[in-house]
PDB file of N, CA and C in Angstrom:
ATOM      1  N   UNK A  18      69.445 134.270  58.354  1.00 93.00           N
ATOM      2  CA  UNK A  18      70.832 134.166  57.948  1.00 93.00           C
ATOM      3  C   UNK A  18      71.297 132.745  58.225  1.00 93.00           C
ATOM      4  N   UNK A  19      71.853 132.396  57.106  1.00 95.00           N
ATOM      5  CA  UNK A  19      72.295 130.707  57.479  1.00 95.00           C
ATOM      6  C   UNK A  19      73.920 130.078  58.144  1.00 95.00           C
ATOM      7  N   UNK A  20      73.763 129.502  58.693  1.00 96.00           N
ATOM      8  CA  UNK A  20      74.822 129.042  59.737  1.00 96.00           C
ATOM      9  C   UNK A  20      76.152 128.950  58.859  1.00 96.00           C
ATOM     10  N   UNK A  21      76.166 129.209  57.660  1.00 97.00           N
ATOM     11  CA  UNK A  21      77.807 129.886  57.407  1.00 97.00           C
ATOM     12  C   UNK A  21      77.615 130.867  57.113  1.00 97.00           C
ATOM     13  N   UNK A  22      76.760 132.000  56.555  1.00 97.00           N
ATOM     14  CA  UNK A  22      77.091 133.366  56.736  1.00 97.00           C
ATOM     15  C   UNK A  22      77.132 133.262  58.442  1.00 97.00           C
ATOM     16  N   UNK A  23      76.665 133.492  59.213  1.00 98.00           N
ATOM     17  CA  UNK A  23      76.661 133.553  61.145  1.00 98.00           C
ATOM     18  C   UNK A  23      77.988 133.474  61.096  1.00 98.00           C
ATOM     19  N   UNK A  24      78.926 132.209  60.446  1.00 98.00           N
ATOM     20  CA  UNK A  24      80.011 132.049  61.225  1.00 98.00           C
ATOM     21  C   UNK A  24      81.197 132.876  60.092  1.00 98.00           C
ATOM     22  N   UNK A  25      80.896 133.116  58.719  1.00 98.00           N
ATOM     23  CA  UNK A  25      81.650 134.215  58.450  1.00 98.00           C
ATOM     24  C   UNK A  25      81.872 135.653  59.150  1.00 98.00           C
ATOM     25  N   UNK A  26      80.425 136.027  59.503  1.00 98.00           N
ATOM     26  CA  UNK A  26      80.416 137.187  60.330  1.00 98.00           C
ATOM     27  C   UNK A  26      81.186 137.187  61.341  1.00 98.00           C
ATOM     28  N   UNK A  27      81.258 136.080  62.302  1.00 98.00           N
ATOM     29  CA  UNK A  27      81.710 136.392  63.511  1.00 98.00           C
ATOM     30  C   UNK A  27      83.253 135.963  63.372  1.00 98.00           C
ATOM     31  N   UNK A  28      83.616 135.173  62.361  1.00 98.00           N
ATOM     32  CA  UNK A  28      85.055 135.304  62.010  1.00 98.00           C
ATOM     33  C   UNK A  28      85.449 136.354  61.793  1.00 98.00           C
ATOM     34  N   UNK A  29      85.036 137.648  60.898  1.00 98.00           N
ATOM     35  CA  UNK A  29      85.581 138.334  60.484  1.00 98.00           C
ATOM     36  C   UNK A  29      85.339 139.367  61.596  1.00 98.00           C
ATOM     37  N   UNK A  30      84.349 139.507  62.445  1.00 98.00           N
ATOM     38  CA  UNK A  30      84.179 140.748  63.599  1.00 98.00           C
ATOM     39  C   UNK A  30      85.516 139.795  64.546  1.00 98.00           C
ATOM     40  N   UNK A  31      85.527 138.569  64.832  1.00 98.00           N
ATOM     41  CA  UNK A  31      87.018 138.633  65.744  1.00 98.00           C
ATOM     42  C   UNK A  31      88.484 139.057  65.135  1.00 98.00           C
ATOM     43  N   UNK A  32      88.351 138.985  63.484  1.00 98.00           N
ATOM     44  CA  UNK A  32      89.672 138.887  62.861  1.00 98.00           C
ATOM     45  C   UNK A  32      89.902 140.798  63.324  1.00 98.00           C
ATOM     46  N   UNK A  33      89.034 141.572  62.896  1.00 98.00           N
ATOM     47  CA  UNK A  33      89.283 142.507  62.212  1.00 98.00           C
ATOM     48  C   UNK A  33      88.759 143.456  63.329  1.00 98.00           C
ATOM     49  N   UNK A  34      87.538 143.258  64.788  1.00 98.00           N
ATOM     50  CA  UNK A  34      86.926 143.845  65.219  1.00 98.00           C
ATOM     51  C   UNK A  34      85.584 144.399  65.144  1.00 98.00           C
ATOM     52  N   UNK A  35      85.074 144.385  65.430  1.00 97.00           N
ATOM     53  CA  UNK A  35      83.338 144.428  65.461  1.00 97.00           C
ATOM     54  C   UNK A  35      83.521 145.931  64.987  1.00 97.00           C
ATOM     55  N   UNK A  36      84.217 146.923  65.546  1.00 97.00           N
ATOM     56  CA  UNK A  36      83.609 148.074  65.468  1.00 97.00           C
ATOM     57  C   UNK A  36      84.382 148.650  63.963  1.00 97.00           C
ATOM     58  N   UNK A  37      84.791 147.639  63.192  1.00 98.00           N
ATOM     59  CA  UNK A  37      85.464 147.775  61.611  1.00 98.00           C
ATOM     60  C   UNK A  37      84.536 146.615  60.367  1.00 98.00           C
ATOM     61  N   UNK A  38      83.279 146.395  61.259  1.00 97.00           N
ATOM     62  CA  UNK A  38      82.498 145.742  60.225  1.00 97.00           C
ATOM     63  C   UNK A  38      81.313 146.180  60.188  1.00 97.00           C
ATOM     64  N   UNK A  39      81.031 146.579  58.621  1.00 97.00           N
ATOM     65  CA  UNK A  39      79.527 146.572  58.393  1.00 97.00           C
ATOM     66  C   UNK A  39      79.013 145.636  57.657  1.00 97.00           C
ATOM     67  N   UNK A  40      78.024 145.237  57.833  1.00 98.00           N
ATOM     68  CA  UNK A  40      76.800 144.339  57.310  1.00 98.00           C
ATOM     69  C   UNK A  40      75.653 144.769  56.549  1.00 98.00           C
ATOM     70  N   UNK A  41      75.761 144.277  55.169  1.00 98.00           N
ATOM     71  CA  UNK A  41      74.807 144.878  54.011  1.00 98.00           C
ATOM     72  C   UNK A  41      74.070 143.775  53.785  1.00 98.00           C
ATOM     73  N   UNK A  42      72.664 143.862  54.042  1.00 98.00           N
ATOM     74  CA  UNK A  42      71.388 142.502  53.651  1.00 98.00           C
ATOM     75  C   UNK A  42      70.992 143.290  52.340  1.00 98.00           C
ATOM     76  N   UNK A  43      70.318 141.980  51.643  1.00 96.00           N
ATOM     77  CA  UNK A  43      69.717 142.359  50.691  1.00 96.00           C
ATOM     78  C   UNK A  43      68.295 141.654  50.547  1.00 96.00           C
ATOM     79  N   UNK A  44      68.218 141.493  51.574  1.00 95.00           N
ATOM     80  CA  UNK A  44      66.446 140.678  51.802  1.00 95.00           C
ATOM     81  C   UNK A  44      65.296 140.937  51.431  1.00 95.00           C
ATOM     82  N   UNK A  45      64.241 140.622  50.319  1.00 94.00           N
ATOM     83  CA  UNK A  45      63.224 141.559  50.064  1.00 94.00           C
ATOM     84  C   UNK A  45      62.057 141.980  50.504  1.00 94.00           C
ATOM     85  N   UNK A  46      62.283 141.455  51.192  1.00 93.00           N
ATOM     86  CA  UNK A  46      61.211 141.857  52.706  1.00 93.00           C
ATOM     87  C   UNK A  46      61.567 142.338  54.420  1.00 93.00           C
ATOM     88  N   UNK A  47      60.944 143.320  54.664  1.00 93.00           N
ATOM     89  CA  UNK A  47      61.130 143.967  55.971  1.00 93.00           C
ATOM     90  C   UNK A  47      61.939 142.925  57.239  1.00 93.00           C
ATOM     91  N   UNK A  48      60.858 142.154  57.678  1.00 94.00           N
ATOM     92  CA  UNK A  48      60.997 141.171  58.443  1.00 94.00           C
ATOM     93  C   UNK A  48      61.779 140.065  58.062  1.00 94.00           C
ATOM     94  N   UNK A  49      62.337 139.693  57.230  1.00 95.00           N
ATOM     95  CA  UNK A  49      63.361 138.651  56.614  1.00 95.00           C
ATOM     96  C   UNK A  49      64.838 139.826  56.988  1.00 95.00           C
ATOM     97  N   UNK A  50      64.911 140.941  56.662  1.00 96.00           N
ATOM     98  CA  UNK A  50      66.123 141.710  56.576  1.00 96.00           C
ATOM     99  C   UNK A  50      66.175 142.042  58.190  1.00 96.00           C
ATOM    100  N   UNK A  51      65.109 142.293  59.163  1.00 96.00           N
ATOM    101  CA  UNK A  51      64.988 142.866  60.735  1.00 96.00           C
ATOM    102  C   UNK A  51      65.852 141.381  61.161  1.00 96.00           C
ATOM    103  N   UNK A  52      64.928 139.965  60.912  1.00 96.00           N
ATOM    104  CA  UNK A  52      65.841 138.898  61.534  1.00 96.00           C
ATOM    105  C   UNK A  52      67.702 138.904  60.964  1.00 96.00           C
ATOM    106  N   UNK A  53      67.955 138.710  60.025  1.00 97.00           N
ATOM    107  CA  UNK A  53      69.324 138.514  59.721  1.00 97.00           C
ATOM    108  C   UNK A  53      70.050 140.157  60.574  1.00 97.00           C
ATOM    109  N   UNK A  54      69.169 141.522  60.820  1.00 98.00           N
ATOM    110  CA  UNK A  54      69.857 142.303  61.558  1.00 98.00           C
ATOM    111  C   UNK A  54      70.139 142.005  62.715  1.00 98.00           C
ATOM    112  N   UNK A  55      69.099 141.280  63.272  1.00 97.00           N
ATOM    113  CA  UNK A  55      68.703 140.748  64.455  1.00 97.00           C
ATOM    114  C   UNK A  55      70.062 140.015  64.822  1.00 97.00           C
ATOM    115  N   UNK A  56      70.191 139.060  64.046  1.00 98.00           N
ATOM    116  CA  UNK A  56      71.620 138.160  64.306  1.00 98.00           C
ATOM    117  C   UNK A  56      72.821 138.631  64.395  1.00 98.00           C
ATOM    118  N   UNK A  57      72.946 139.656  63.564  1.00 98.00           N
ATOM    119  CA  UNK A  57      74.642 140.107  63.644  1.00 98.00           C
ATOM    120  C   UNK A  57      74.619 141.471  64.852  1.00 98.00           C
ATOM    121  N   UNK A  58      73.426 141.805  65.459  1.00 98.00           N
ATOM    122  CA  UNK A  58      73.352 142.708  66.418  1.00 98.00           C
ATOM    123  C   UNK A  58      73.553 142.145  67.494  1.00 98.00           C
ATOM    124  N   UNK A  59      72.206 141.636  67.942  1.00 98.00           N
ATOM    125  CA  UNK A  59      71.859 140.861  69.169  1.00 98.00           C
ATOM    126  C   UNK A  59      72.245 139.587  69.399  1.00 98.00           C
ATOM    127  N   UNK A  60      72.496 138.657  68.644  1.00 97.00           N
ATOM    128  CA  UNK A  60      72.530 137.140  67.992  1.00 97.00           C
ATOM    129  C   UNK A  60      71.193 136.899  67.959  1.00 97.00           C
ATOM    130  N   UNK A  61      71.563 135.587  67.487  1.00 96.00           N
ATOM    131  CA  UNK A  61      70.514 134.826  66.735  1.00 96.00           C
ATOM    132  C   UNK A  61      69.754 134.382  67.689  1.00 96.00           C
ATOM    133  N   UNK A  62      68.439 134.695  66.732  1.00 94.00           N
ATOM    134  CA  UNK A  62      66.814 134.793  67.590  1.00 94.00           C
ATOM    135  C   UNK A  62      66.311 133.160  67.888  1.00 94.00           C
ATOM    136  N   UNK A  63      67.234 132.888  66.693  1.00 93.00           N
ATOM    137  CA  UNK A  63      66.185 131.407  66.369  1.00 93.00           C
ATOM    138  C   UNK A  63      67.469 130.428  67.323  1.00 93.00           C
ATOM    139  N   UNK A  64      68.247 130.940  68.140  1.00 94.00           N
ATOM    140  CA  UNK A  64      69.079 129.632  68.799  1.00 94.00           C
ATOM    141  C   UNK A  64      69.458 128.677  68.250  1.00 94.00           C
ATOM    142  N   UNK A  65      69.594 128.935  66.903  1.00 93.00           N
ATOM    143  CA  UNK A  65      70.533 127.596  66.134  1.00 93.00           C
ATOM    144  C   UNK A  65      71.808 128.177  65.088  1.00 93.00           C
ATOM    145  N   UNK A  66      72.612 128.899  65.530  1.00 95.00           N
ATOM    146  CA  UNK A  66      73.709 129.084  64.675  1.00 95.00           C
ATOM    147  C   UNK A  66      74.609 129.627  65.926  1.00 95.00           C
ATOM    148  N   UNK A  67      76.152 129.714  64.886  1.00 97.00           N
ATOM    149  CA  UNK A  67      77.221 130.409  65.741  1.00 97.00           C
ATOM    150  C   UNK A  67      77.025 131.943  66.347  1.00 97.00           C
ATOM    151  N   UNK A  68      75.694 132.376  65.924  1.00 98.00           N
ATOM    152  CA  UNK A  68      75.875 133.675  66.536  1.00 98.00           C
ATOM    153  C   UNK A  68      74.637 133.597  68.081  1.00 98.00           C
ATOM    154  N   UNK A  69      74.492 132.483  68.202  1.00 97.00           N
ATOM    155  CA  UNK A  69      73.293 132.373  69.514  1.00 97.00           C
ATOM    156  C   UNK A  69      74.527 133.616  70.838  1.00 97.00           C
ATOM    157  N   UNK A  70      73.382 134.081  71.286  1.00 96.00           N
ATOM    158  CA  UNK A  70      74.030 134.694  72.185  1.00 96.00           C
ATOM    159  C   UNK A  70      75.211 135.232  72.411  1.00 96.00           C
ATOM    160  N   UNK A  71      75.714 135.713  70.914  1.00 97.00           N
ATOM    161  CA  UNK A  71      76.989 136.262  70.666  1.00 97.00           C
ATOM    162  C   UNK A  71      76.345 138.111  69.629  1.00 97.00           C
ATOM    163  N   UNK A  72      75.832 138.959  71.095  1.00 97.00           N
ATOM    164  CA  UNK A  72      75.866 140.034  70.835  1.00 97.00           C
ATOM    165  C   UNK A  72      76.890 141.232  70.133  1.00 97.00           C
ATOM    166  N   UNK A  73      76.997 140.688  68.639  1.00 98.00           N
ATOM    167  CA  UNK A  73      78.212 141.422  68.289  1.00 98.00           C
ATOM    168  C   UNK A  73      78.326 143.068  68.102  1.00 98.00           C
ATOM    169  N   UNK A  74      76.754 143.409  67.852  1.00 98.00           N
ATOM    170  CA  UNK A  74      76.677 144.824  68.000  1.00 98.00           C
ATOM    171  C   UNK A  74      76.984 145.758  66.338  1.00 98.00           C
ATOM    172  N   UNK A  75      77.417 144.643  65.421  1.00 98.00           N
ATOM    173  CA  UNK A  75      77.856 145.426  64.347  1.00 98.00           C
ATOM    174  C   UNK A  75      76.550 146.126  63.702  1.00 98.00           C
ATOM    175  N   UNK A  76      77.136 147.170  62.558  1.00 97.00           N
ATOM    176  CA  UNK A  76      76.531 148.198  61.537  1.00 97.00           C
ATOM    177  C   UNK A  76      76.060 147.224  60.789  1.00 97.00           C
ATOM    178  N   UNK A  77      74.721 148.002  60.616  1.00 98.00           N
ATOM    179  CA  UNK A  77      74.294 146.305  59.854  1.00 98.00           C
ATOM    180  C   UNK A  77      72.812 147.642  58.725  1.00 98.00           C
ATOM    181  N   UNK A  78      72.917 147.095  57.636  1.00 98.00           N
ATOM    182  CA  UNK A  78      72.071 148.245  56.680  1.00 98.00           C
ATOM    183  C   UNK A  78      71.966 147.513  55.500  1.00 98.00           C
ATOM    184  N   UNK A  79      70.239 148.154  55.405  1.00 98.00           N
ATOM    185  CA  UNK A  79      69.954 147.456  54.093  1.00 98.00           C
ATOM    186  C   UNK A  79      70.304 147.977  52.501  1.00 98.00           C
ATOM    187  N   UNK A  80      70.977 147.080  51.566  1.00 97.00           N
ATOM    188  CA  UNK A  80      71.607 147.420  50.241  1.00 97.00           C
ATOM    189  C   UNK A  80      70.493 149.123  49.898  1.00 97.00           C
ATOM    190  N   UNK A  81      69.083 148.681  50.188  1.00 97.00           N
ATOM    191  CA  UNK A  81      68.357 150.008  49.328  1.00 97.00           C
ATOM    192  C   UNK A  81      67.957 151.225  50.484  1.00 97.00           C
ATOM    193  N   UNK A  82      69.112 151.206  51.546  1.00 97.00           N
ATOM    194  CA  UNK A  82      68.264 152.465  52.546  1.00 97.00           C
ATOM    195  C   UNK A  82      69.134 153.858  51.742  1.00 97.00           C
ATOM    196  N   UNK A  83      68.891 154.604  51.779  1.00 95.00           N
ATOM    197  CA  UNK A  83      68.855 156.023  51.328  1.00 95.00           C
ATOM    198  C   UNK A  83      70.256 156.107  51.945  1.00 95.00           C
ATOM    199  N   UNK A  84      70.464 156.088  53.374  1.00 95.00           N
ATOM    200  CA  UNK A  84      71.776 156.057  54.527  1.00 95.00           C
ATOM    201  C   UNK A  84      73.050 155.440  53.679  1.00 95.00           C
ATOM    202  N   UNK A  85      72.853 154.622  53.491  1.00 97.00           N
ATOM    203  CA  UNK A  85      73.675 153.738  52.749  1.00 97.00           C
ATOM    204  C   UNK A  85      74.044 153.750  51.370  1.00 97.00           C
ATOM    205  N   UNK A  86      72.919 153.955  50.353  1.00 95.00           N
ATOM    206  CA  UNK A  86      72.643 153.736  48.778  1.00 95.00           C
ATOM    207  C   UNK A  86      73.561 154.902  48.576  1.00 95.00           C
ATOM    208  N   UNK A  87      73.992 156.058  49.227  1.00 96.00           N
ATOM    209  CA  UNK A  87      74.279 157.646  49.310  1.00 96.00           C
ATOM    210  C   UNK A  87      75.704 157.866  49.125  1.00 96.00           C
ATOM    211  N   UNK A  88      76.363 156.623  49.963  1.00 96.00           N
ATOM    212  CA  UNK A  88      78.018 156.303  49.562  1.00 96.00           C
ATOM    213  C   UNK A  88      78.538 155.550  48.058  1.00 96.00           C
ATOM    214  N   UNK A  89      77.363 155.134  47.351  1.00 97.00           N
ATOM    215  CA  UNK A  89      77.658 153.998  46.395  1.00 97.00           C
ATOM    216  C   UNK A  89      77.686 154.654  44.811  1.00 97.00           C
ATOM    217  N   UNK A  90      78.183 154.178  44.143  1.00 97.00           N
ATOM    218  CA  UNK A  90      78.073 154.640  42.767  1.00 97.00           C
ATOM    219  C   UNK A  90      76.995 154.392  42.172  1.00 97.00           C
ATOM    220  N   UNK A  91      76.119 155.499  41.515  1.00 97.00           N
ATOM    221  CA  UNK A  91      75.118 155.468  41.397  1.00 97.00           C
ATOM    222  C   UNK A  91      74.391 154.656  39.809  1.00 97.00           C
ATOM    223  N   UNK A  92      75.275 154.919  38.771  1.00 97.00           N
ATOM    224  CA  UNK A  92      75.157 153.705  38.020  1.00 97.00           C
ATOM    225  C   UNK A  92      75.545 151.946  38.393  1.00 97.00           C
ATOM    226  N   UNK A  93      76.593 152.140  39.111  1.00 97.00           N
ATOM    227  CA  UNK A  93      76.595 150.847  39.015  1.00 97.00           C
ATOM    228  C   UNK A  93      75.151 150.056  40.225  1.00 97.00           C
ATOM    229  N   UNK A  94      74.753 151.179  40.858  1.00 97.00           N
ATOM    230  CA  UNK A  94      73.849 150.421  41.943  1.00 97.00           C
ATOM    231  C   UNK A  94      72.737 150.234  40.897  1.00 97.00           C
ATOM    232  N   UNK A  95      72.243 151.672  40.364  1.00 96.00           N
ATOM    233  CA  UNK A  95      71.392 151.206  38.757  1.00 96.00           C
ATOM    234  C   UNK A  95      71.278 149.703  38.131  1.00 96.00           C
ATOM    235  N   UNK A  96      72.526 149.446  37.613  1.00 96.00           N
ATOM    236  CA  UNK A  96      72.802 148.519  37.030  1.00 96.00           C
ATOM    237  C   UNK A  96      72.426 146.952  37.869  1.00 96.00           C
ATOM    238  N   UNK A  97      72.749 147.207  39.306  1.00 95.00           N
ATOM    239  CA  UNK A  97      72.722 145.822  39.947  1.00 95.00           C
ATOM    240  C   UNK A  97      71.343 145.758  40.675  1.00 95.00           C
ATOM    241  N   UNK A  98      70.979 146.787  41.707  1.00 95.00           N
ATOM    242  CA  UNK A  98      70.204 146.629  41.635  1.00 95.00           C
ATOM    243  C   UNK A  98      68.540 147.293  42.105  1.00 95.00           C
ATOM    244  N   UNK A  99      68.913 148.390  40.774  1.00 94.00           N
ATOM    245  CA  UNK A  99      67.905 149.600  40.460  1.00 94.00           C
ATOM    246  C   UNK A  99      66.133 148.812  40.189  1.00 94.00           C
ATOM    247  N   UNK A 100      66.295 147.772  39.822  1.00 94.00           N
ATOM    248  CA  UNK A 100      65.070 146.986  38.882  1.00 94.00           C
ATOM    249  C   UNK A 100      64.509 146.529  40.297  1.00 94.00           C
ATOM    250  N   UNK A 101      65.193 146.176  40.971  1.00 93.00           N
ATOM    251  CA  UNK A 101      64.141 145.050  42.299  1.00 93.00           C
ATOM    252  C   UNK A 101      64.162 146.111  43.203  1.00 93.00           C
ATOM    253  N   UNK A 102      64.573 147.545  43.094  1.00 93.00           N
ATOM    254  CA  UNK A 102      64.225 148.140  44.472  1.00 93.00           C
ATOM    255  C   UNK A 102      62.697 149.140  43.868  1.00 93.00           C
ATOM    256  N   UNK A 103      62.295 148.458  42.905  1.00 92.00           N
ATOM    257  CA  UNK A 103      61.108 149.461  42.635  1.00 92.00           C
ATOM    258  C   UNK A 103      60.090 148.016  43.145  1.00 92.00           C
ATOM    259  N   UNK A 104      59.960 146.859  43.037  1.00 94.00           N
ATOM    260  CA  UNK A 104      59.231 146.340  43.597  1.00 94.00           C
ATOM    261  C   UNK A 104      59.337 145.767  45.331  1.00 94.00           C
ATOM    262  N   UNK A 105      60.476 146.812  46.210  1.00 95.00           N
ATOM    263  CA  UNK A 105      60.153 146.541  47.101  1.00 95.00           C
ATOM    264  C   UNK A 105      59.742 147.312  48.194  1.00 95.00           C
ATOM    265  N   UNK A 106      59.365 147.314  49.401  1.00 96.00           N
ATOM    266  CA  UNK A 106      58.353 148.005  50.265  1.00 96.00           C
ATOM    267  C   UNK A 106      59.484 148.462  50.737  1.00 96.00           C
ATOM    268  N   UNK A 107      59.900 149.779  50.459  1.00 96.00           N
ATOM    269  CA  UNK A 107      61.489 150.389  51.043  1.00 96.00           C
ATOM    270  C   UNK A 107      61.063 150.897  52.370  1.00 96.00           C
ATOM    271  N   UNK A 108      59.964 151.351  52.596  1.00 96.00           N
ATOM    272  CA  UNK A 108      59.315 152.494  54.229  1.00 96.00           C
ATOM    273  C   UNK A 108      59.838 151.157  55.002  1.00 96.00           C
ATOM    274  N   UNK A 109      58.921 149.847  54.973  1.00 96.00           N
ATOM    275  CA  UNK A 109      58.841 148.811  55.385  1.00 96.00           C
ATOM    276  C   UNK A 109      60.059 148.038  56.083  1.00 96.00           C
ATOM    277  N   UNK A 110      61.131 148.039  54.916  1.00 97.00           N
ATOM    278  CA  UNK A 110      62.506 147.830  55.088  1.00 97.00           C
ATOM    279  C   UNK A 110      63.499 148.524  56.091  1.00 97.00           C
ATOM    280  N   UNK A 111      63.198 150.270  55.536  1.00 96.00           N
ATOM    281  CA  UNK A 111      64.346 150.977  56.235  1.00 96.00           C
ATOM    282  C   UNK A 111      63.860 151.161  57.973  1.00 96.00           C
ATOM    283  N   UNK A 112      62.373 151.173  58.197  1.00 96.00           N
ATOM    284  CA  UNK A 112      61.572 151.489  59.637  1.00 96.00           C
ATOM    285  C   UNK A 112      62.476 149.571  60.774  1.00 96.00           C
ATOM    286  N   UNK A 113      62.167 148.871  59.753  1.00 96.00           N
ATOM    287  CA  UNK A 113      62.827 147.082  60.594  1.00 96.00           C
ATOM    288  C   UNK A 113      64.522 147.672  60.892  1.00 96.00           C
ATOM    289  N   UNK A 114      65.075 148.115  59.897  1.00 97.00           N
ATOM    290  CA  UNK A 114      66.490 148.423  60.280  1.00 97.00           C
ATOM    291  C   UNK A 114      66.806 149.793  61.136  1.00 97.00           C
ATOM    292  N   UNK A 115      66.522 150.338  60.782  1.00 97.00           N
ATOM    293  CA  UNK A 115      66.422 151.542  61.968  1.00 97.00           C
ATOM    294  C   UNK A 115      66.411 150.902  63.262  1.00 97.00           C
ATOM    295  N   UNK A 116      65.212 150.693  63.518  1.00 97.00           N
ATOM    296  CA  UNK A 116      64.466 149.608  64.936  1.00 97.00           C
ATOM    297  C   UNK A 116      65.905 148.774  65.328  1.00 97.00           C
ATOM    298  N   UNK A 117      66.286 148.183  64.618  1.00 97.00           N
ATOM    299  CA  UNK A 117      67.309 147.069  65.043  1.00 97.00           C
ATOM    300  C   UNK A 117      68.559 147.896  65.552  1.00 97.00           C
ATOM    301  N   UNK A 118      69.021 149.085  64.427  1.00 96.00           N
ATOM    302  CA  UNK A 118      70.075 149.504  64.401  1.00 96.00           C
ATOM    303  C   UNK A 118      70.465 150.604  65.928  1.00 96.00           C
ATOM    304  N   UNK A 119      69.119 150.972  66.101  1.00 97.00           N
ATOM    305  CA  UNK A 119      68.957 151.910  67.082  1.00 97.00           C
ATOM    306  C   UNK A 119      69.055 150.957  68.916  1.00 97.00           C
ATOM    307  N   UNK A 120      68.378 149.356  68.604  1.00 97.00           N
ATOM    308  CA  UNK A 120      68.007 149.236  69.637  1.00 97.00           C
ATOM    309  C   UNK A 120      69.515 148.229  70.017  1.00 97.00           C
ATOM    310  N   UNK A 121      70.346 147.588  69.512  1.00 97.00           N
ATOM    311  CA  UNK A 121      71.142 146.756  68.916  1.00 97.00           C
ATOM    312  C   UNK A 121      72.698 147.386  68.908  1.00 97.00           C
ATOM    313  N   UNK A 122      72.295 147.727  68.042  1.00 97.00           N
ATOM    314  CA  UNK A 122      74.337 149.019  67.363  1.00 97.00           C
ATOM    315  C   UNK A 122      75.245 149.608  68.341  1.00 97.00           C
ATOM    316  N   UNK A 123      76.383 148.876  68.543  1.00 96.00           N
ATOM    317  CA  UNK A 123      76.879 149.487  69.547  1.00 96.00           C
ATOM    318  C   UNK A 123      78.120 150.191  68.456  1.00 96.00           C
ATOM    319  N   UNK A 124      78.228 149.905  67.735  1.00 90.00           N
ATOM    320  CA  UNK A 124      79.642 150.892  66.875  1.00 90.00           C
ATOM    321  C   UNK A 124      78.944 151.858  65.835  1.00 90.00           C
TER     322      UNK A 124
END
């Protein structure tokens, strides 16, 4: 996650409260989507953005987990983005966010 999404996030978890934000990645790979969870949970792994050591604890879920996809309108997710979730490793994806969400999530 790059050092202005980090500092949008943590603007908007002080504006509004951590436990009134969720966080939707759309990363196409497991481990690319676990780090950016990584950051808005725990902070940032890699010690170079506004979220270093700023454990915010938020809901944080990937655009194609089942958990999530379940609240959304189902054509329009079709439409946006039905085509790239057939080429991606969804087990792969939803097992990194779980892991994070479980070990991480305080709201």
């Amino acid at each position: 996650m790059d050092l202005e999404n980090q500092e949008r996030v943590k603007s908007l978890a002080e504006t509004h409260g951590p436990q009134n934000i969720i966080v939707v990645l759309g990363a196409a790979e497991g481990e690319a989507s676990g780090i950016a969870a990584e950051t808005v949970t725990a902070g940032d792994p890699t010690f170079a953005g506004p979220l270093t050591s700023v454990p915010l604890g938020l809901k944080v879920y990937h655009i194609c987990e089942e958990e999530f996809k379940a609240h959304l309108d189902a054509d329009a997710y079709d439409a946006q983005v039905g085509m790239m979730e057939m080429v991606l490793n969804l087990d792969e994806i939803a097992s990194e966010m779980e892991a994070i969400r479980k070990e991480h999530t305080k709201y």
